[in-house]
């Protein structure tokens, strides 16, 4: 079972990748960066839901609803805020320490909006 609790330790990029990849991932990787950042580079298979939208009351994309969420941004600050907000709304969420900067530094794949090699803006 994959339960997150309020105040839980943050995930490393290694743990985040393990929990959100494979044929049957146990969680959805939710990228809360803004659209230009997403377009420049994101993880393959991630779901996009900008923090600004979540703060304004937007609902999660259908593919993320009712699933455990691993929340990521560029450096880990926005994702920490988003995970707290989502937990307050009843979601099962935790954020990734170091965000996409740490993801890319670990050598994990980053793609742009066309599926080509992306960059972290």
Coordinates of C-alpha atoms in Angstrom, one line a residue:
X1 CA 0.0 0.0 0.0
X2 CA 1.2 3.5 -0.8
X3 CA 0.0 5.9 1.9
X4 CA 1.3 9.4 2.4
X5 CA 0.7 11.2 5.6
X6 CA 0.7 14.9 6.4
X7 CA 4.3 15.9 7.3
X8 CA 5.8 12.8 5.7
X9 CA 9.4 12.9 4.6
X10 CA 10.0 14.2 1.1
X11 CA 10.9 11.7 -1.6
X12 CA 14.3 11.5 -3.3
X13 CA 14.2 11.5 -7.1
X14 CA 15.3 7.8 -7.0
X15 CA 12.2 6.9 -4.9
X16 CA 10.0 9.1 -7.0
X17 CA 11.1 7.4 -10.2
X18 CA 10.6 4.0 -8.7
X19 CA 7.1 4.8 -7.5
X20 CA 5.9 6.5 -10.7
X21 CA 7.4 4.3 -13.5
X22 CA 7.1 0.8 -14.9
X23 CA 4.1 -1.0 -16.3
X24 CA 2.0 -0.5 -13.2
X25 CA 3.2 2.6 -11.3
X26 CA 1.9 2.9 -7.8
X27 CA 1.6 6.7 -8.1
X28 CA 1.2 9.5 -10.6
X29 CA 4.0 12.0 -11.1
X30 CA 2.3 15.4 -10.9
X31 CA 4.3 18.3 -12.3
X32 CA 3.1 21.6 -10.9
X33 CA 5.3 23.9 -12.9
X34 CA 3.9 26.5 -15.2
X35 CA 3.2 25.8 -18.9
X36 CA 6.4 27.3 -20.4
X37 CA 8.5 25.2 -17.9
X38 CA 6.5 22.1 -18.8
X39 CA 6.9 22.7 -22.5
X40 CA 10.7 23.0 -22.2
X41 CA 11.1 19.8 -20.3
X42 CA 9.3 17.3 -18.1
X43 CA 9.5 13.6 -17.2
X44 CA 7.9 11.2 -19.7
X45 CA 4.5 10.1 -18.4
X46 CA 4.1 13.0 -15.9
X47 CA 0.7 14.7 -15.6
X48 CA 0.7 18.5 -15.7
X49 CA -1.3 20.6 -13.2
X50 CA 0.2 24.0 -12.6
X51 CA 0.3 25.2 -8.9
X52 CA -1.4 28.5 -9.9
X53 CA -4.4 26.5 -11.1
X54 CA -4.5 24.3 -8.0
X55 CA -4.3 27.4 -5.8
X56 CA -7.2 28.9 -7.8
X57 CA -9.3 25.8 -7.1
X58 CA -8.7 23.8 -10.3
X59 CA -9.4 20.1 -10.1
X60 CA -6.7 17.5 -10.8
X61 CA -6.6 16.0 -14.4
X62 CA -8.7 12.9 -14.6
X63 CA -5.6 10.6 -14.8
X64 CA -4.5 11.9 -11.4
X65 CA -7.8 11.8 -9.5
X66 CA -8.1 9.2 -6.8
X67 CA -4.4 8.1 -7.2
X68 CA -1.4 8.6 -4.9
X69 CA 0.5 11.6 -6.1
X70 CA 4.2 12.3 -6.3
X71 CA 4.4 16.1 -6.8
X72 CA 7.4 17.7 -8.6
X73 CA 8.4 21.2 -9.6
X74 CA 11.7 22.8 -10.6
X75 CA 13.5 22.9 -7.2
X76 CA 11.1 21.4 -4.7
X77 CA 9.5 24.6 -3.2
X78 CA 6.3 24.7 -5.2
X79 CA 5.8 21.0 -5.1
X80 CA 6.0 21.1 -1.3
X81 CA 3.3 23.8 -1.2
X82 CA 1.2 21.8 -3.8
X83 CA 1.5 18.5 -1.8
X84 CA 0.4 20.3 1.4
X85 CA -2.6 21.8 -0.5
X86 CA -3.5 18.4 -2.0
X87 CA -3.3 16.6 1.3
X88 CA -5.6 19.2 2.8
X89 CA -8.1 18.5 0.0
X90 CA -7.9 14.8 0.9
X91 CA -5.4 13.6 -1.7
X92 CA -2.6 11.1 -1.0
X93 CA 0.4 13.4 -2.0
X94 CA 4.1 13.8 -1.3
X95 CA 6.7 16.0 -3.0
X96 CA 10.1 15.3 -4.5
X97 CA 13.1 16.9 -2.8
X98 CA 15.2 18.9 -5.3
X99 CA 12.5 18.7 -8.0
X100 CA 13.3 18.5 -11.7
X101 CA 16.8 20.0 -11.1
X102 CA 17.6 16.9 -9.1
X103 CA 15.8 14.6 -11.5
X104 CA 17.9 15.9 -14.5
X105 CA 21.1 15.8 -12.4
X106 CA 20.4 12.1 -11.6
X107 CA 20.4 11.5 -15.4
X108 CA 16.7 10.6 -15.6
X109 CA 14.9 11.4 -18.8
X110 CA 13.5 14.8 -19.6
X111 CA 11.4 15.4 -22.7
X112 CA 10.0 18.6 -24.3
X113 CA 6.4 19.0 -25.5
X114 CA 7.3 17.2 -28.8
X115 CA 8.9 14.2 -27.0
X116 CA 12.4 15.3 -27.9
X117 CA 15.2 15.8 -25.4
X118 CA 14.1 18.6 -23.1
X119 CA 15.7 21.0 -20.6
X120 CA 14.8 22.3 -17.2
X121 CA 13.8 26.0 -17.5

